[in-house]
Coordinates of C-alpha atoms in Angstrom, one line a residue:
M1 CA 46.2 42.4 4.2
T2 CA 44.6 45.4 6.0
G3 CA 40.9 46.0 5.6
R4 CA 41.2 49.7 6.2
I5 CA 39.9 51.9 3.4
G6 CA 41.8 55.1 2.6
G7 CA 40.4 58.4 1.4
G8 CA 41.1 58.0 -2.3
E9 CA 40.4 54.3 -2.2
G10 CA 37.1 54.9 -0.5
L11 CA 36.0 57.4 -3.1
S12 CA 36.9 55.0 -5.9
L13 CA 35.1 52.2 -4.2
A14 CA 32.0 54.3 -3.7
A15 CA 32.2 55.4 -7.3
V16 CA 32.3 52.0 -8.9
V17 CA 29.8 50.5 -6.5
S18 CA 27.4 53.4 -7.1
L19 CA 27.8 53.2 -10.9
T20 CA 27.2 49.5 -10.9
T21 CA 24.1 49.9 -8.8
L22 CA 22.9 52.7 -11.1
V23 CA 23.2 50.6 -14.3
C24 CA 22.5 47.1 -13.0
G25 CA 20.5 47.2 -9.7
L26 CA 18.4 50.3 -9.9
P27 CA 16.7 49.5 -13.2
L28 CA 15.6 46.1 -11.9
A29 CA 14.5 47.7 -8.6
L30 CA 12.3 50.1 -10.5
L31 CA 10.8 47.3 -12.5
F32 CA 9.8 45.3 -9.4
A33 CA 8.5 48.5 -7.8
V34 CA 6.2 49.2 -10.8
G35 CA 5.1 45.5 -10.9
L36 CA 4.7 44.9 -7.1
A37 CA 3.9 48.4 -5.8
P38 CA 2.1 50.4 -8.5
E39 CA 0.4 52.6 -6.0
G40 CA 3.3 52.9 -3.6
T41 CA 2.1 50.0 -1.5
V42 CA 3.3 46.4 -2.1
T43 CA 0.4 44.3 -3.5
L44 CA 0.4 41.1 -5.4
A45 CA -3.1 41.6 -6.9
P46 CA -1.9 43.1 -10.3
L47 CA 0.7 40.4 -10.6
A48 CA -1.8 37.7 -9.9
E49 CA -4.3 39.2 -12.3
T50 CA -1.6 39.3 -15.1
A51 CA -0.4 35.8 -14.3
G52 CA -4.0 34.6 -14.5
S53 CA -4.4 35.8 -18.1
R54 CA -4.8 33.0 -20.6
S55 CA -2.4 34.6 -23.0
V56 CA 0.3 35.0 -20.3
Q57 CA -0.2 31.5 -19.1
R58 CA 0.1 30.1 -22.6
A59 CA 3.2 32.1 -23.3
L60 CA 4.8 31.1 -20.0
W61 CA 4.1 27.4 -20.7
N62 CA 5.5 27.7 -24.2
S63 CA 8.6 29.5 -22.8
L64 CA 9.2 26.8 -20.1
E65 CA 8.5 23.9 -22.6
S66 CA 10.7 25.2 -25.4
S67 CA 13.5 26.2 -22.9
F68 CA 13.5 22.8 -21.1
L69 CA 13.4 20.7 -24.3
S70 CA 16.1 22.8 -26.0
A71 CA 18.3 22.7 -22.8
V72 CA 18.0 18.9 -22.8
L73 CA 19.1 18.7 -26.5
A74 CA 21.8 21.3 -25.9
S75 CA 23.1 19.3 -22.9
L76 CA 23.2 16.0 -24.8
A77 CA 25.0 17.5 -27.8
G78 CA 27.3 19.8 -25.8
T79 CA 28.3 17.1 -23.4
A80 CA 29.0 14.6 -26.1
L81 CA 31.2 17.0 -28.0
A82 CA 33.1 18.0 -24.9
L83 CA 33.7 14.4 -24.0
V84 CA 34.9 13.4 -27.5
I85 CA 37.1 16.5 -28.0
G86 CA 38.3 16.7 -24.4
L87 CA 39.0 13.1 -23.6
T88 CA 40.1 11.5 -26.8
N89 CA 42.9 11.8 -29.3
V90 CA 41.0 13.3 -32.1
R91 CA 43.0 15.7 -34.3
A92 CA 42.6 19.4 -34.9
K93 CA 41.1 20.0 -31.4
G94 CA 41.8 23.8 -31.6
A95 CA 39.9 24.2 -34.8
L96 CA 37.1 22.0 -33.6
V97 CA 36.6 24.0 -30.4
F98 CA 36.7 27.3 -32.4
L99 CA 34.1 26.1 -34.8
V100 CA 31.8 24.5 -32.1
L101 CA 31.7 27.9 -30.4
I102 CA 30.8 30.0 -33.4
P103 CA 27.0 29.4 -33.1
M104 CA 27.2 31.0 -29.6
M105 CA 28.8 34.1 -31.1
I106 CA 26.3 34.5 -33.9
P107 CA 23.2 36.5 -33.0
P108 CA 20.0 34.3 -32.5
H109 CA 18.0 36.2 -35.1
V110 CA 20.8 35.6 -37.7
T111 CA 20.7 31.9 -36.8
A112 CA 16.9 31.9 -37.3
I113 CA 17.2 33.6 -40.7
A114 CA 20.0 31.4 -41.9
W115 CA 18.2 28.1 -41.0
S116 CA 14.8 29.3 -42.4
Q117 CA 16.6 30.0 -45.7
A118 CA 18.6 26.8 -45.6
L119 CA 15.7 24.3 -45.2
G120 CA 12.6 26.0 -46.8
P121 CA 11.1 25.5 -50.2
A122 CA 12.9 28.7 -51.4
S123 CA 16.4 27.6 -50.2
P124 CA 18.9 28.4 -52.9
V125 CA 21.2 25.6 -51.7
L126 CA 18.4 22.9 -51.7
Q127 CA 17.2 24.1 -55.0
W128 CA 20.7 23.8 -56.5
L129 CA 20.9 20.3 -55.1
G130 CA 17.4 19.4 -56.2
L131 CA 16.3 18.7 -52.7
A132 CA 14.1 21.7 -52.0
P133 CA 10.6 20.9 -50.7
A134 CA 7.7 21.4 -53.1
P135 CA 6.5 25.1 -53.3
G136 CA 3.7 25.7 -50.9
S137 CA 4.7 22.9 -48.6
P138 CA 5.0 23.7 -44.8
H139 CA 8.3 25.1 -43.8
P140 CA 10.1 22.6 -41.6
V141 CA 11.6 25.3 -39.4
Y142 CA 8.4 27.2 -38.6
T143 CA 7.2 24.7 -36.1
P144 CA 7.6 24.3 -32.3
G145 CA 10.1 21.5 -33.0
G146 CA 12.1 23.7 -35.3
L147 CA 12.2 26.5 -32.7
V148 CA 13.4 24.0 -30.0
A149 CA 16.1 22.6 -32.4
L150 CA 17.5 26.1 -33.2
L151 CA 17.5 27.1 -29.5
A152 CA 19.4 23.9 -28.7
L153 CA 21.9 24.6 -31.5
Q154 CA 22.3 28.2 -30.3
H155 CA 23.0 27.3 -26.7
M156 CA 24.8 24.0 -27.1
P157 CA 28.2 25.8 -27.0
I158 CA 27.4 27.0 -23.5
V159 CA 27.1 23.4 -22.3
F160 CA 30.2 22.5 -24.2
L161 CA 32.3 25.2 -22.6
V162 CA 31.1 24.4 -19.0
V163 CA 31.7 20.6 -19.4
R164 CA 35.1 21.1 -21.2
A165 CA 36.3 23.4 -18.4
A166 CA 35.3 20.7 -15.8
L167 CA 37.1 18.1 -17.8
R168 CA 40.3 20.1 -17.8
A169 CA 40.2 20.1 -14.0
F170 CA 39.4 16.5 -13.8
P171 CA 41.7 14.4 -11.6
R172 CA 42.9 11.9 -14.2
E173 CA 44.4 9.8 -11.5
L174 CA 41.0 8.3 -10.8
S175 CA 40.5 7.4 -14.5
D176 CA 44.0 5.9 -14.6
A177 CA 43.4 3.9 -11.4
A178 CA 40.1 2.6 -12.8
R179 CA 41.8 1.6 -16.1
V180 CA 44.5 -0.3 -14.2
S181 CA 41.8 -2.0 -12.2
G182 CA 40.3 -3.3 -15.5
A183 CA 37.4 -0.9 -16.0
R184 CA 36.7 -0.4 -19.7
G185 CA 36.0 2.9 -21.3
L186 CA 32.2 2.8 -21.1
R187 CA 32.3 1.7 -17.4
R188 CA 34.8 4.5 -16.5
L189 CA 32.6 7.0 -18.3
T190 CA 29.4 6.0 -16.5
R191 CA 30.8 5.1 -13.1
I192 CA 33.5 7.8 -12.6
T193 CA 33.6 10.6 -15.2
L194 CA 29.9 11.5 -15.5
P195 CA 29.1 11.3 -11.8
L196 CA 32.1 13.7 -11.1
L197 CA 30.9 15.9 -13.8
A198 CA 27.4 16.2 -12.4
P199 CA 27.7 19.8 -11.1
A200 CA 29.1 20.9 -14.5
L201 CA 26.3 19.1 -16.3
L202 CA 23.7 20.7 -14.1
A203 CA 25.3 24.2 -14.6
G204 CA 25.4 23.7 -18.4
F205 CA 21.8 22.6 -18.5
M206 CA 20.6 25.5 -16.3
L207 CA 22.6 28.0 -18.3
A208 CA 21.1 26.7 -21.6
F209 CA 17.6 26.7 -20.0
I210 CA 18.0 30.4 -18.8
S211 CA 19.5 31.5 -22.1
A212 CA 16.6 30.0 -24.0
L213 CA 14.1 31.5 -21.7
G214 CA 15.3 35.0 -22.6
N215 CA 16.1 34.4 -26.2
F216 CA 14.2 36.9 -28.4
G217 CA 15.5 36.5 -32.0
I218 CA 14.7 32.8 -32.5
N219 CA 11.5 33.0 -30.5
A220 CA 10.2 35.9 -32.6
L221 CA 11.4 34.9 -36.1
I222 CA 10.5 31.3 -35.7
G223 CA 7.8 31.3 -33.1
I224 CA 5.5 34.0 -34.7
P225 CA 5.1 32.1 -38.0
A226 CA 4.7 28.9 -36.0
R227 CA 2.0 30.6 -33.8
Y228 CA 4.0 29.6 -30.8
T229 CA 4.2 32.7 -28.6
T230 CA 6.7 32.9 -25.7
L231 CA 7.0 35.5 -23.0
P232 CA 9.7 37.6 -24.7
V233 CA 7.6 37.8 -27.8
L234 CA 4.4 38.6 -25.8
I235 CA 6.3 41.5 -24.1
W236 CA 7.5 42.8 -27.5
R237 CA 4.0 42.6 -29.0
R238 CA 2.3 44.2 -26.1
L239 CA 4.8 47.1 -26.1
A240 CA 4.5 47.5 -29.8
G241 CA 0.7 47.7 -29.5
F242 CA 0.9 50.9 -27.3
G243 CA -2.2 51.8 -25.2
P244 CA -2.7 53.7 -22.0
D245 CA -1.6 50.9 -19.6
V246 CA 1.0 49.3 -21.9
I247 CA 4.0 50.2 -19.7
A248 CA 2.4 48.8 -16.5
N249 CA 1.2 45.7 -18.4
V250 CA 4.6 44.8 -19.9
A251 CA 6.3 45.6 -16.6
L252 CA 4.1 43.0 -14.9
I253 CA 4.9 40.4 -17.6
S254 CA 8.6 41.3 -17.3
V255 CA 8.4 40.8 -13.5
I256 CA 7.0 37.3 -14.1
L257 CA 9.8 36.4 -16.5
A258 CA 12.4 37.9 -14.2
L259 CA 11.0 35.9 -11.2
V260 CA 11.1 32.7 -13.2
T261 CA 14.7 33.4 -14.2
L262 CA 15.8 34.3 -10.6
V263 CA 14.1 31.1 -9.2
L264 CA 16.1 29.0 -11.7
V265 CA 19.3 30.8 -10.8
V266 CA 18.7 30.2 -7.0
A267 CA 17.7 26.6 -7.7
Q268 CA 20.8 26.0 -9.6
G269 CA 22.9 27.3 -6.7
L270 CA 21.1 25.1 -4.2
L271 CA 21.4 22.0 -6.3
Q272 CA 25.1 22.6 -7.0
R273 CA 25.8 23.2 -3.4
G274 CA 24.4 19.7 -2.6
M275 CA 26.4 18.1 -5.5
R276 CA 29.7 19.8 -4.7
N277 CA 32.8 17.6 -4.5
A278 CA 36.4 18.2 -3.8
L279 CA 37.8 16.0 -6.6
V280 CA 38.9 18.8 -8.8
G281 CA 42.5 19.7 -9.7
L282 CA 44.4 22.5 -11.4
P283 CA 44.0 23.0 -15.1
Q284 CA 46.0 20.4 -17.0
Q285 CA 46.5 19.0 -20.4
P286 CA 43.5 17.2 -21.7
L287 CA 43.3 13.4 -21.7
A288 CA 44.0 11.7 -25.0
I289 CA 42.2 8.4 -24.9
D290 CA 43.3 6.4 -27.9
L291 CA 40.3 5.7 -30.2
G292 CA 42.2 3.3 -32.3
R293 CA 40.5 2.3 -35.5
M294 CA 37.5 4.4 -34.6
R295 CA 39.3 7.7 -34.7
G296 CA 38.7 8.2 -38.4
A297 CA 35.0 7.5 -38.2
I298 CA 34.5 9.7 -35.1
E299 CA 36.5 12.6 -36.7
A300 CA 34.3 12.2 -39.8
A301 CA 31.2 12.4 -37.7
L302 CA 32.5 15.5 -35.9
W303 CA 33.3 17.3 -39.2
A304 CA 30.0 16.3 -40.6
F305 CA 28.2 17.8 -37.6
I306 CA 30.2 21.0 -38.2
A307 CA 29.3 21.1 -41.8
L308 CA 25.6 20.6 -41.0
A309 CA 25.5 23.1 -38.1
L310 CA 27.6 25.8 -39.7
V311 CA 28.3 25.3 -43.4
L312 CA 24.8 24.6 -44.5
P313 CA 23.1 27.6 -42.9
A314 CA 26.0 29.9 -43.7
T315 CA 26.0 28.9 -47.4
A316 CA 22.2 29.3 -47.6
L317 CA 22.5 32.8 -46.0
F318 CA 25.2 33.9 -48.4
A319 CA 23.4 32.4 -51.4
T320 CA 20.2 34.2 -50.5
A321 CA 22.1 37.5 -50.4
L322 CA 23.5 36.8 -53.9
V323 CA 20.1 36.3 -55.7
K324 CA 18.0 39.1 -57.2
T325 CA 14.7 37.9 -55.5
Y326 CA 14.2 35.5 -52.7
G327 CA 13.0 32.2 -54.0
L328 CA 15.2 32.1 -57.1
P329 CA 17.9 29.5 -57.4
L330 CA 21.5 30.8 -57.4
A331 CA 22.6 30.7 -61.1
A332 CA 24.5 32.9 -63.5
D333 CA 21.3 34.8 -64.6
T334 CA 20.1 35.4 -61.0
F335 CA 23.5 36.3 -59.4
T336 CA 23.8 39.8 -58.1
L337 CA 25.9 41.9 -55.7
S338 CA 23.3 44.6 -55.5
N339 CA 22.0 43.5 -52.1
F340 CA 25.4 44.0 -50.6
A341 CA 25.8 47.3 -52.4
E342 CA 22.4 48.4 -51.1
I343 CA 23.1 47.7 -47.5
L344 CA 26.8 48.9 -47.5
F345 CA 26.5 52.1 -49.7
R346 CA 22.9 53.1 -50.5
Q347 CA 20.6 52.5 -47.5
S348 CA 21.0 55.2 -45.0
V349 CA 19.3 53.1 -42.3
T350 CA 21.9 50.3 -42.6
L351 CA 24.8 52.8 -42.6
R352 CA 23.4 54.3 -39.4
A353 CA 22.9 50.9 -37.9
F354 CA 26.5 49.9 -38.6
A355 CA 27.7 53.2 -37.1
N356 CA 25.4 53.1 -34.1
S357 CA 26.2 49.5 -33.2
T358 CA 30.0 50.0 -33.6
F359 CA 29.9 53.1 -31.5
A360 CA 27.6 51.8 -28.8
A361 CA 29.4 48.4 -28.5
A362 CA 32.9 50.0 -28.6
V363 CA 32.1 52.6 -25.9
A364 CA 30.3 50.1 -23.8
A365 CA 33.3 47.7 -24.0
L366 CA 35.7 50.5 -23.0
L367 CA 33.5 51.7 -20.1
I368 CA 33.1 48.1 -18.8
A369 CA 36.9 47.6 -18.9
A370 CA 37.3 50.9 -17.0
I371 CA 34.8 49.8 -14.4
S372 CA 36.1 46.2 -14.1
V373 CA 39.7 47.0 -13.3
P374 CA 39.0 48.9 -10.0
L375 CA 36.0 46.7 -9.2
G376 CA 38.0 43.6 -9.7
Y377 CA 40.7 45.0 -7.4
F378 CA 38.3 45.5 -4.6
L379 CA 36.6 42.2 -5.2
I380 CA 39.8 40.0 -5.2
V381 CA 42.7 41.9 -3.7
R382 CA 41.1 43.8 -0.8
R383 CA 39.5 42.3 2.3
G384 CA 36.8 43.3 4.8
L385 CA 34.2 45.9 3.9
A386 CA 35.7 46.8 0.6
R387 CA 35.4 43.2 -0.7
K388 CA 31.8 42.9 0.7
L389 CA 30.7 46.1 -1.1
A390 CA 32.4 45.0 -4.3
G391 CA 30.7 41.6 -4.0
V392 CA 27.3 43.3 -3.8
A393 CA 28.1 45.3 -7.0
A394 CA 29.3 42.1 -8.7
A395 CA 26.2 40.3 -7.7
Q396 CA 24.1 43.0 -9.2
A397 CA 26.0 42.7 -12.5
D398 CA 25.5 38.9 -12.5
V399 CA 21.7 39.3 -12.0
A400 CA 21.5 41.9 -14.7
Y401 CA 23.2 39.5 -17.1
A402 CA 21.2 36.5 -16.0
V403 CA 17.8 38.2 -16.4
P404 CA 16.5 38.2 -20.0
G405 CA 17.7 41.2 -22.0
L406 CA 14.1 42.1 -23.0
V407 CA 13.3 42.4 -19.3
M408 CA 16.3 44.7 -18.7
S409 CA 15.0 46.8 -21.7
I410 CA 11.7 47.3 -19.9
A411 CA 13.6 48.2 -16.7
F412 CA 15.7 50.8 -18.6
I413 CA 12.6 52.3 -20.2
L414 CA 11.0 52.7 -16.8
M415 CA 14.2 54.3 -15.5
F416 CA 14.8 56.8 -18.4
L417 CA 11.3 57.4 -19.7
R418 CA 10.9 60.6 -17.7
P419 CA 13.3 63.5 -18.1
L420 CA 16.4 63.3 -16.0
P421 CA 16.3 65.4 -12.8
V422 CA 18.2 68.7 -13.1
F423 CA 18.9 68.3 -16.8
G424 CA 15.3 68.0 -17.9
V425 CA 16.3 65.7 -20.8
S426 CA 14.8 62.2 -21.4
L427 CA 17.2 59.5 -22.7
Y428 CA 14.3 57.4 -24.0
G429 CA 14.5 57.0 -27.8
T430 CA 18.2 58.0 -27.9
L431 CA 21.3 56.0 -28.5
A432 CA 22.4 56.8 -25.0
I433 CA 19.8 54.5 -23.4
I434 CA 21.1 51.6 -25.6
L435 CA 24.7 52.4 -24.6
I436 CA 23.8 52.5 -20.9
A437 CA 21.8 49.3 -21.2
Y438 CA 24.8 47.6 -22.8
V439 CA 27.0 48.6 -19.9
G440 CA 24.5 47.3 -17.4
V441 CA 23.7 44.0 -19.1
F442 CA 27.2 43.0 -20.3
L443 CA 29.3 44.3 -17.3
A444 CA 29.5 40.7 -15.9
I445 CA 31.3 39.5 -19.1
G446 CA 34.1 42.0 -18.7
L447 CA 34.3 41.6 -15.0
K448 CA 34.7 37.8 -15.2
S449 CA 37.8 38.2 -17.4
V450 CA 39.4 40.8 -15.2
T451 CA 38.8 38.9 -11.9
A452 CA 40.3 35.8 -13.5
A453 CA 43.5 37.8 -14.0
Y454 CA 43.5 39.3 -10.4
V455 CA 43.2 35.8 -8.9
Q456 CA 46.6 34.9 -10.4
I457 CA 48.4 37.9 -8.9
D458 CA 50.1 37.3 -5.5
D459 CA 48.6 39.2 -2.6
S460 CA 52.1 40.1 -1.4
L461 CA 52.4 42.5 -4.3
D462 CA 49.9 44.9 -2.8
D463 CA 51.5 44.6 0.6
A464 CA 54.9 45.4 -0.8
A465 CA 53.6 48.4 -2.7
R466 CA 51.9 49.7 0.5
V467 CA 55.1 49.3 2.5
A468 CA 56.9 51.3 -0.3
G469 CA 54.5 54.1 0.2
A470 CA 52.4 53.7 -3.0
G471 CA 48.9 55.1 -2.6
F472 CA 45.8 53.5 -4.1
A473 CA 45.9 55.4 -7.4
R474 CA 49.6 54.6 -7.9
R475 CA 49.1 50.9 -7.1
L476 CA 46.1 50.6 -9.4
L477 CA 47.5 52.5 -12.3
R478 CA 51.2 51.5 -12.1
I479 CA 51.0 47.9 -10.9
Y480 CA 47.7 46.3 -11.3
A481 CA 46.3 47.9 -14.5
P482 CA 49.3 46.8 -16.6
L483 CA 49.0 43.3 -15.2
V484 CA 45.3 42.8 -15.9
A485 CA 45.3 44.9 -19.1
P486 CA 45.4 41.9 -21.5
A487 CA 42.5 40.3 -19.6
A488 CA 40.6 43.5 -19.6
A489 CA 41.1 43.9 -23.4
S490 CA 40.0 40.3 -23.9
G491 CA 36.9 40.9 -21.9
A492 CA 36.2 44.2 -23.7
I493 CA 36.4 42.4 -27.1
L494 CA 34.0 39.7 -25.9
V495 CA 31.6 42.5 -24.8
F496 CA 32.0 44.2 -28.2
L497 CA 31.3 40.9 -30.0
T498 CA 28.2 40.4 -27.9
A499 CA 26.8 43.9 -28.1
Y500 CA 27.7 44.5 -31.7
N501 CA 25.1 42.0 -33.1
E502 CA 22.6 41.7 -30.3
V503 CA 18.8 42.3 -30.7
T504 CA 17.4 41.2 -27.4
V505 CA 18.4 44.4 -25.5
S506 CA 17.8 46.9 -28.2
A507 CA 14.6 45.5 -29.6
L508 CA 12.5 47.7 -27.4
L509 CA 15.0 50.6 -27.0
W510 CA 15.7 51.6 -30.6
S511 CA 14.0 54.5 -32.5
A512 CA 14.2 56.1 -35.9
G513 CA 17.8 57.4 -36.3
N514 CA 19.1 55.1 -33.5
E515 CA 18.8 51.7 -35.2
T516 CA 21.3 48.9 -34.4
I517 CA 22.5 46.1 -36.6
G518 CA 20.4 43.6 -34.8
T519 CA 17.2 45.6 -35.0
T520 CA 17.8 46.5 -38.7
I521 CA 18.3 42.8 -39.7
F522 CA 15.3 41.8 -37.7
N523 CA 13.1 44.5 -39.2
Y524 CA 14.3 43.6 -42.8
E525 CA 13.3 40.0 -42.2
D526 CA 10.1 40.9 -40.5
G527 CA 9.2 43.3 -43.3
G528 CA 9.8 40.7 -46.1
Y529 CA 13.1 42.2 -47.3
T530 CA 14.7 38.8 -47.1
T531 CA 17.7 39.3 -49.5
L532 CA 18.7 42.5 -47.7
A533 CA 18.4 40.8 -44.3
A534 CA 20.6 38.0 -45.6
A535 CA 23.2 40.4 -47.0
M536 CA 23.4 42.4 -43.8
A537 CA 23.5 39.2 -41.7
S538 CA 26.3 37.8 -43.9
V539 CA 28.4 40.9 -43.3
T540 CA 27.9 40.6 -39.5
V541 CA 28.8 36.9 -39.5
F542 CA 31.9 37.6 -41.5
A543 CA 32.9 40.5 -39.1
T544 CA 32.2 38.3 -36.1
V545 CA 34.5 35.5 -37.3
L546 CA 37.2 38.0 -38.2
V547 CA 37.1 39.5 -34.7
M548 CA 37.2 36.1 -33.1
L549 CA 40.3 35.2 -35.1
A550 CA 41.9 38.6 -34.2
V551 CA 41.3 37.8 -30.5
N552 CA 43.5 34.8 -30.8
G553 CA 46.4 37.3 -30.8
L554 CA 45.8 38.0 -27.2
A555 CA 45.8 34.3 -26.2
R556 CA 49.4 34.3 -24.9
H557 CA 48.9 37.4 -22.8
V558 CA 45.8 36.5 -20.8
P559 CA 45.0 33.9 -18.2
P560 CA 43.9 30.5 -19.4
G561 CA 40.2 30.3 -20.0
T562 CA 39.8 34.1 -20.6
I563 CA 39.2 33.5 -24.3
P564 CA 36.5 30.8 -24.5
W565 CA 37.9 29.0 -27.6
R566 CA 41.5 28.9 -26.4
D567 CA 43.1 26.9 -23.6

């Protein structure tokens, strides 16, 4: 494979690398420039002063504490579910995997709203069952422990996915050899399976930790009533408070949060490098350890967990949307559909939010697919300088995705607050800045799907096309684009699902007339319009599940693992 870059190929490479740098790397560079070089000279004094603030230290400690504890719980639950579903002969594995992953696809603020309505004194479900806490009693969710539990539930599917993928590449010959040697199930698990899964367990834990660190919806809706402020909430509060130095102040706090995240990412890479082993095989059919008489009890426990984690909060959310006033039990005389009518037909803000989120998420998904196809080609198919430059672009996309969305929001504010050169127009306060932020933050999602498809294409295909005289554009459009199109479509749908409901990125970027679904639900709940928030959240949950079901239609046309809930 030649490393020479032709004219058209070079222009395309320069275009995708420059565009990726513009939407991923440059905003973060500006953020660090404002935080570390406010006067044009690098100095750590402002950063040290901000880090020494008591409120910042308390918020940082709360962020680290809640993220660590929730990551531990998420790792325990996600690993246990992956082991049971991945290694045993439980039935309905496909349905179980799909249901276990739903909490990851539901926005964190919707999770917070659903659980606060499911377990509080005003819970329609608990009132109907006669189990509601006494009026005026403390809300069990509005505590630091409740916040940790919801973060764990939200990020448990991430650990489940990572461990399950490792199990599918597990060399079962080792397990079979141990079984023939007389090692029983528990001994095989503790002496063989878990040690070999150590890199995956670490990766799952760190991903859950980093995700919790940047989570805004749960930290805001649960942490504020619990008086448990974390760094994302502190950034949001400081920016909402305005003031002459607010941008510089939140930029410094954002730099602290970004540095913590990047340190964790680097630490994960170093630790995994030391734990790397070569005992990994190609994807294969999962093991089916016979549970014998215990299968029924274990399956019952699995479905009970699903009912507790999904059915209870979803039922409470839907029931709250069906009552006239929050706090009333769901009965014939309190039943109403007016909340759904209000948000679907009467409220202009919700109609705008649905339109804005659909447009921004769909356009971002299409743009990411369009960028990922050529960038994936340079990253996987090409060699030499082209691959190195594409690798730099991909690394920027990974960092933009790993850094908390609220930090990226501040970065985009810094980038687009002033009018654009030549045009003299500012994108701040418009839907365009949200769209650009979606492309920058979620590019890594679409790129991963496309690169997985490129990896499965034989390199000789490109050589043969070159020998036949096909130029770069012809090779890309006539050969590679059709081959990776299903994976690009799958990645685009995952981007759409993620962007459609999010609140972390748009929480600081929205403005009147440019509301998103996530910010509207958050504002309804924050403003006390609980039944309207529940109705809008119910619609988004229903839409999310429908899209997930529709994605299954692509399962036969994309590489294994592209769709998270399908093998």
